[in-house]
JSON list of C-alpha atoms and ligand atoms in Angstrom, two decimals:
[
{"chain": "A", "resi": 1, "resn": "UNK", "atom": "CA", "xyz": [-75.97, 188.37, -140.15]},
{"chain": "A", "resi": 2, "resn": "UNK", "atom": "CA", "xyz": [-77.07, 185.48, -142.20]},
{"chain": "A", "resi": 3, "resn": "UNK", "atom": "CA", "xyz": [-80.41, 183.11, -141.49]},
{"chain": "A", "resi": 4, "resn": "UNK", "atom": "CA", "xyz": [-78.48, 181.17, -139.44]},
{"chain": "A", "resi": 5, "resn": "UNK", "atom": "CA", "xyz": [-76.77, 182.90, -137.19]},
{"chain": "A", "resi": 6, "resn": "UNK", "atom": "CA", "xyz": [-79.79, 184.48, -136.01]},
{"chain": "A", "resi": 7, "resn": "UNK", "atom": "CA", "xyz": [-81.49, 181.00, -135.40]},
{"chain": "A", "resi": 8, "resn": "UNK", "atom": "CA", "xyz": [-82.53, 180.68, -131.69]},
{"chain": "A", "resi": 9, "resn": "UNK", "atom": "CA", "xyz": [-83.31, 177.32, -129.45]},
{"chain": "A", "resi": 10, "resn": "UNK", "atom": "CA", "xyz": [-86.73, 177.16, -130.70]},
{"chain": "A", "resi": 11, "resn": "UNK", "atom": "CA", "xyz": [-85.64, 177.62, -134.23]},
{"chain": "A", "resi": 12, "resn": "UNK", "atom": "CA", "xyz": [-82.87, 175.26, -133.90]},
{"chain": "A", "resi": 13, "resn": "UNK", "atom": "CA", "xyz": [-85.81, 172.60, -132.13]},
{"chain": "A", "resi": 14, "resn": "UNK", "atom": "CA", "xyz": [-87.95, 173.03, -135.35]},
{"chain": "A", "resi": 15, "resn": "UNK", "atom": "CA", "xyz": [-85.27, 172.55, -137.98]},
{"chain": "A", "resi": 16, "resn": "UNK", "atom": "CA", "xyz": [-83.21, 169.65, -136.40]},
{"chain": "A", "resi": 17, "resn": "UNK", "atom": "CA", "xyz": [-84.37, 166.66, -135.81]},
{"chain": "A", "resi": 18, "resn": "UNK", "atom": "CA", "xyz": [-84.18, 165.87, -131.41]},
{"chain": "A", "resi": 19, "resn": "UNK", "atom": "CA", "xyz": [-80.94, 163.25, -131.77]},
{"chain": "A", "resi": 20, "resn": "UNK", "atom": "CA", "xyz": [-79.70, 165.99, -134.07]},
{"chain": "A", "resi": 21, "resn": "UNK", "atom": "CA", "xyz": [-80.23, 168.95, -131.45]},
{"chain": "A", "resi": 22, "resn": "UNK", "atom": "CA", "xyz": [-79.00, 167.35, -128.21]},
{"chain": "A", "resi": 23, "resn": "UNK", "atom": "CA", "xyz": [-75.69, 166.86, -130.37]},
{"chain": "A", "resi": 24, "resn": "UNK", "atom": "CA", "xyz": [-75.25, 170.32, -132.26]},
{"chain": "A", "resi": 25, "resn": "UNK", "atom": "CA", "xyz": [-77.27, 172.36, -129.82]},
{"chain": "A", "resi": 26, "resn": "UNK", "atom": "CA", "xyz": [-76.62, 170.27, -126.32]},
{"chain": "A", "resi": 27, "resn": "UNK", "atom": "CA", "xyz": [-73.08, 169.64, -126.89]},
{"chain": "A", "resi": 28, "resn": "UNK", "atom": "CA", "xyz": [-74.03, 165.67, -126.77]},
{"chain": "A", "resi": 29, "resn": "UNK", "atom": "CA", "xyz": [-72.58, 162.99, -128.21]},
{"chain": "A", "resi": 30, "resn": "UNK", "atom": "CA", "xyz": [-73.59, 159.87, -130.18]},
{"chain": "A", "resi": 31, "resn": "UNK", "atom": "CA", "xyz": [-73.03, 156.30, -129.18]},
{"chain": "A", "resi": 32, "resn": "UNK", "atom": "CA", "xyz": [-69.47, 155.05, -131.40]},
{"chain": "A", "resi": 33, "resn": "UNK", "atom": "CA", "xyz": [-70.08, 152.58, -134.27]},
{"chain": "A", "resi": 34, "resn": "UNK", "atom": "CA", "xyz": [-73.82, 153.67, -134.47]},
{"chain": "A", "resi": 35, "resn": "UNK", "atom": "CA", "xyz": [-73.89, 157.04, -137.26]},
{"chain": "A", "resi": 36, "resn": "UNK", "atom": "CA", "xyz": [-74.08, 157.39, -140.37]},
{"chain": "A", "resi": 37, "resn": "UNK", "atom": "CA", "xyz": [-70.55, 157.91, -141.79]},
{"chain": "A", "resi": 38, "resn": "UNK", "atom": "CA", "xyz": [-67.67, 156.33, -139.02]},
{"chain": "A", "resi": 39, "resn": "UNK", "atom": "CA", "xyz": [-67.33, 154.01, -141.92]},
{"chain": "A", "resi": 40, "resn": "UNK", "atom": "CA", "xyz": [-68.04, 155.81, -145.28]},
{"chain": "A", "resi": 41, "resn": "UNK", "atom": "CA", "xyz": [-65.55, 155.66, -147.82]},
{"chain": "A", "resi": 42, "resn": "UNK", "atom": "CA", "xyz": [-67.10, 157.53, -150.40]},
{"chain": "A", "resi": 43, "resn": "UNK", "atom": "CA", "xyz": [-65.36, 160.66, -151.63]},
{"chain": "A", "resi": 44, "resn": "UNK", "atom": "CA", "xyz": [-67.00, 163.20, -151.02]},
{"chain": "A", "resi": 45, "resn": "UNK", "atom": "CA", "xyz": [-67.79, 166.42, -148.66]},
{"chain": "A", "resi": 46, "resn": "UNK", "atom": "CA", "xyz": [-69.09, 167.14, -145.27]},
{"chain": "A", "resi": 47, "resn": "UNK", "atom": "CA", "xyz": [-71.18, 169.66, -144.53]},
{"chain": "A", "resi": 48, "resn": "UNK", "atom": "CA", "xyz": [-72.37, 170.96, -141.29]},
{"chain": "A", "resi": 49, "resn": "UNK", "atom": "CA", "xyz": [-75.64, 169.66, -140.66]},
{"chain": "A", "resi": 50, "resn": "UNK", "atom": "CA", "xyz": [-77.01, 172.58, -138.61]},
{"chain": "A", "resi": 51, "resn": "UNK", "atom": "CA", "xyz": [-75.78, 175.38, -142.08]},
{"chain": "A", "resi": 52, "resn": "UNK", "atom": "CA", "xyz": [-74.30, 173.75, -144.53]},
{"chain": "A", "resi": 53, "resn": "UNK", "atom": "CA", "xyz": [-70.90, 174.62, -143.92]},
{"chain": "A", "resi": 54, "resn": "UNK", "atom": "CA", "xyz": [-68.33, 172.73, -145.78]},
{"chain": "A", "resi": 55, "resn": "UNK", "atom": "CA", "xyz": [-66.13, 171.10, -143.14]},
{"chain": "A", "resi": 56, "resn": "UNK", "atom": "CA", "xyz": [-64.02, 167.81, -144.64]},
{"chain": "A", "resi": 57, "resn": "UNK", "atom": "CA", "xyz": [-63.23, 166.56, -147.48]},
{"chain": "A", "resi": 58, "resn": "UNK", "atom": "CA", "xyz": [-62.86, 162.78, -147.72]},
{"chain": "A", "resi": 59, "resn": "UNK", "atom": "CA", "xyz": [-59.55, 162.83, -148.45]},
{"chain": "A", "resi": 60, "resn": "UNK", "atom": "CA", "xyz": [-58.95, 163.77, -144.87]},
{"chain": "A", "resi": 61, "resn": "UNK", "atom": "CA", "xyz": [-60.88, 160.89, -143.52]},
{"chain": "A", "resi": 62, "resn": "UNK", "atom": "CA", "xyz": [-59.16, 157.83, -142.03]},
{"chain": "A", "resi": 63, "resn": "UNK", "atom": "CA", "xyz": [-59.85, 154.84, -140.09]},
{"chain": "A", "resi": 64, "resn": "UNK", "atom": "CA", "xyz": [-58.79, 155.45, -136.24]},
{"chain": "A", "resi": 65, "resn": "UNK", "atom": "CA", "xyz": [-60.99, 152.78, -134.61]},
{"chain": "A", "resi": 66, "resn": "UNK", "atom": "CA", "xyz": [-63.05, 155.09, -132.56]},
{"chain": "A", "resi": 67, "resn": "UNK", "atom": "CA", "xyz": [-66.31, 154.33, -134.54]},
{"chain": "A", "resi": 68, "resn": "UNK", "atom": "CA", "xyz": [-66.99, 157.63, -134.93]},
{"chain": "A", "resi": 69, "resn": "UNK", "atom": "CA", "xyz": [-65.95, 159.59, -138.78]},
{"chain": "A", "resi": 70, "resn": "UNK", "atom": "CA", "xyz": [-62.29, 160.72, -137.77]},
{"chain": "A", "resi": 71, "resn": "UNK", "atom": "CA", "xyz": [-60.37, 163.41, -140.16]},
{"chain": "A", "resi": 72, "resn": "UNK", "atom": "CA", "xyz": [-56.90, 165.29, -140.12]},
{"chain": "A", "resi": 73, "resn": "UNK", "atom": "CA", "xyz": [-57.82, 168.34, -141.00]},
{"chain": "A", "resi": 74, "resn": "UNK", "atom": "CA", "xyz": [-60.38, 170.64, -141.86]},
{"chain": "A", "resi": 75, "resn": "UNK", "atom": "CA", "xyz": [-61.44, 171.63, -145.62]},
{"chain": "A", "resi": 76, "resn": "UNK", "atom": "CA", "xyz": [-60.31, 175.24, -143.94]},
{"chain": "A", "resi": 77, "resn": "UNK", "atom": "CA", "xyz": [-59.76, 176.38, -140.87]},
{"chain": "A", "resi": 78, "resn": "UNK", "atom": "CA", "xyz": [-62.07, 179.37, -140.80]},
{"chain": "A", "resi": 79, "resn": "UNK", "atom": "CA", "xyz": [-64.97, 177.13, -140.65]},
{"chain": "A", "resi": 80, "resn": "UNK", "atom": "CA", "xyz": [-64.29, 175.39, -137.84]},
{"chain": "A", "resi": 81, "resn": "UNK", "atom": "CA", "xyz": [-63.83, 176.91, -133.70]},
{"chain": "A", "resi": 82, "resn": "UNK", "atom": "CA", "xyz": [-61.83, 175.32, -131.41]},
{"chain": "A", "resi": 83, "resn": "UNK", "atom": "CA", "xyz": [-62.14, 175.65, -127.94]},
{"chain": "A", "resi": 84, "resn": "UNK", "atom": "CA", "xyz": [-60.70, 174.04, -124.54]},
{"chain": "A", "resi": 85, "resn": "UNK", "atom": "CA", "xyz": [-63.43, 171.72, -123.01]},
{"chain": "A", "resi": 86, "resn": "UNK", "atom": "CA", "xyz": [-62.90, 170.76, -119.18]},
{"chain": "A", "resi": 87, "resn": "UNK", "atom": "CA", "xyz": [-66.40, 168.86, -118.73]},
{"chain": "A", "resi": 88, "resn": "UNK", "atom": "CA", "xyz": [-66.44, 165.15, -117.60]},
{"chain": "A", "resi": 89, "resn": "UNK", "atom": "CA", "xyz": [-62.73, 165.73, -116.07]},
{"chain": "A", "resi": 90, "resn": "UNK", "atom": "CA", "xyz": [-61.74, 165.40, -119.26]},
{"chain": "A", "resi": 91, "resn": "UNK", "atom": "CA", "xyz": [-59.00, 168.19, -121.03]},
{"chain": "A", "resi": 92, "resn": "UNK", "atom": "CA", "xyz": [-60.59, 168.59, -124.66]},
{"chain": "A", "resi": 93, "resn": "UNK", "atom": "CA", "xyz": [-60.61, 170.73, -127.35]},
{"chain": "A", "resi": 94, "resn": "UNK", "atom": "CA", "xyz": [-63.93, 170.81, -128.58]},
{"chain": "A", "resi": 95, "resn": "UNK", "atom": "CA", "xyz": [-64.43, 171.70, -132.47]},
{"chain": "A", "resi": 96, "resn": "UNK", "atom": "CA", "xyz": [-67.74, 173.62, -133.29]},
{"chain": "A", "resi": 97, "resn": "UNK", "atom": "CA", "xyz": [-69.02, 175.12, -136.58]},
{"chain": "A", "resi": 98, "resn": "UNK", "atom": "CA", "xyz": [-67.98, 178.42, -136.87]},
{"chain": "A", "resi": 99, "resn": "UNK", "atom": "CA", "xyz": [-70.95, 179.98, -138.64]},
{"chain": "A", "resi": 100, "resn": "UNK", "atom": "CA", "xyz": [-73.70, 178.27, -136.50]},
{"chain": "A", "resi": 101, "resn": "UNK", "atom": "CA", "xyz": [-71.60, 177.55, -133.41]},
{"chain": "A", "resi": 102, "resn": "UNK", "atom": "CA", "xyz": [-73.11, 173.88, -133.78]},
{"chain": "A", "resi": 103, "resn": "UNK", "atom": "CA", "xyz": [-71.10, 171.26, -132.13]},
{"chain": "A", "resi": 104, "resn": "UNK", "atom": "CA", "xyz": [-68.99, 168.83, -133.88]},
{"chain": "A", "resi": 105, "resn": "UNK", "atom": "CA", "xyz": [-66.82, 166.89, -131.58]},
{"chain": "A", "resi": 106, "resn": "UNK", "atom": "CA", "xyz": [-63.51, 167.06, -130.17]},
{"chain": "A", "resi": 107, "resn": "UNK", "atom": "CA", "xyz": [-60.25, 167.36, -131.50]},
{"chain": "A", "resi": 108, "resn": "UNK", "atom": "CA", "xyz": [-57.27, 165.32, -130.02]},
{"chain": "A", "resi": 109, "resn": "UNK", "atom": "CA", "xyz": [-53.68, 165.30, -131.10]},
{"chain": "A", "resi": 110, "resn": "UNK", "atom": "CA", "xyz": [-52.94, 161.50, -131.51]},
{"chain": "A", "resi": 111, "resn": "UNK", "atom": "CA", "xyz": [-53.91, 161.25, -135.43]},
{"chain": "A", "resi": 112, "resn": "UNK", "atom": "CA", "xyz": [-51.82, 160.42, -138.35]},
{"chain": "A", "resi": 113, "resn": "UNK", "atom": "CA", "xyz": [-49.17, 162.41, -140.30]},
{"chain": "A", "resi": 114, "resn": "UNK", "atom": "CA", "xyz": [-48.35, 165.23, -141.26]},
{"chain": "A", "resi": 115, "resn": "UNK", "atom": "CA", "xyz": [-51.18, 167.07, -139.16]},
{"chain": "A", "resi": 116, "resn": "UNK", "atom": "CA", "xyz": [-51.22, 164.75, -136.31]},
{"chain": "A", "resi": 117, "resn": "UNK", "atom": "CA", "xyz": [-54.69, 165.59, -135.50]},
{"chain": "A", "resi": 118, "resn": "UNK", "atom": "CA", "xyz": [-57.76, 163.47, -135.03]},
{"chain": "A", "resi": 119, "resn": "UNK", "atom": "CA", "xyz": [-60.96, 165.19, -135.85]},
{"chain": "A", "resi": 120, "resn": "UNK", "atom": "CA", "xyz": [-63.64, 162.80, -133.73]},
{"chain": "A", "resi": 121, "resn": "UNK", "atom": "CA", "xyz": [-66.69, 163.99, -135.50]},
{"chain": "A", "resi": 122, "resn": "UNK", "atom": "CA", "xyz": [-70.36, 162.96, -134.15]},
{"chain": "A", "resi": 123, "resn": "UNK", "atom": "CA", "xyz": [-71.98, 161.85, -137.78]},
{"chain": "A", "resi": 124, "resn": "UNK", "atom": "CA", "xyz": [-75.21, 163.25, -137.05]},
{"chain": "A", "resi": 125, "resn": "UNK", "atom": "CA", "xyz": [-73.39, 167.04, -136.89]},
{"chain": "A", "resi": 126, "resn": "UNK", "atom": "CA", "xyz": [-72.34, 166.16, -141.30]},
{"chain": "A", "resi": 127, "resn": "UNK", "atom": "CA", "xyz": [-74.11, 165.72, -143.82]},
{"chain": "A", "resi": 128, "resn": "UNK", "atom": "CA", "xyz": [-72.41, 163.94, -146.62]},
{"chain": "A", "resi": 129, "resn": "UNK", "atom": "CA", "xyz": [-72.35, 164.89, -150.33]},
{"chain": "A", "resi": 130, "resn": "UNK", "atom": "CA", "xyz": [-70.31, 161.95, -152.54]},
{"chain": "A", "resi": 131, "resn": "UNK", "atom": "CA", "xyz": [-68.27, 163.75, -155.30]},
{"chain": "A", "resi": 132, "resn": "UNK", "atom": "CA", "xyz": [-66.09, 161.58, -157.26]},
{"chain": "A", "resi": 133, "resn": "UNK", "atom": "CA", "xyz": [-64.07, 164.36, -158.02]},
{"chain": "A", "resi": 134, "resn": "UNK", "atom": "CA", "xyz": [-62.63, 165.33, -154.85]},
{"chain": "A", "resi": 135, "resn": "UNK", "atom": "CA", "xyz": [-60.39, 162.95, -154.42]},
{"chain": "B", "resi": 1, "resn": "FE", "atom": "FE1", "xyz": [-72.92, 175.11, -139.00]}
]
């Protein structure tokens, strides 16, 4: 087991800030067209902000309107979970980190070619790193 996965509530409480927990922890989500990276076109990676699991690369990102950072694929599968999500009576598939189970968002199936995915990622669940060569 690594550091993180043996994190519990309290040590998630003290590492995250509280807008950070009640989205990666609580399963919440942030308010559209108000984080950090809905409209960051830097190149770049992001990393889970709960481990520091590489999830996107920027090459993935694209503009879908939703005001939140929206991507067609994951950097690799393996680092992401998907699972169905029937809250709000609502059919989702939510997308969490799959070495610190921290929530990301939801996956939905109206994105662009060739995936046809939209990743709807809350911003405060990355942390971006600009690279100038990943693109
Ligand atoms: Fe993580």
């Amino acid at each position: 087991m690594t550091e993180n996965e043996t994190n519990n509530e309290e040590e998630w409480k003290e590492k995250l800030t509280e807008e950070q927990y009640r989205v990666l922890r609580l399963k919440g989500t942030e308010k559209p067209f108000t984080g950090k990276h809905w409209n960051n076109k830097e190149k770049g990676i992001y990393y889970c902000a709960g481990c520091g699991t590489p999830l996107f690369h920027s090459k993935s990102k694209f503009k879908s309107g939703s005001g939140w950072p929206s991507f067609s694929a994951p950097i690799t599968d393996s680092n992401i979970n998907e699972t169905p999500d029937n809250s709000l009576s609502m059919r989702r598939t939510e997308v969490l980190c799959s070495k610190c189970g921290g929530h990301l968002g939801h996956v939905f199936d109206d994105g662009p070619k060739p995936t046809g995915l939209r990743y709807c990622m809350n911003s405060i669940s990355l942390d971006f790193k600009p690279n100038n060569k990943e693109d």
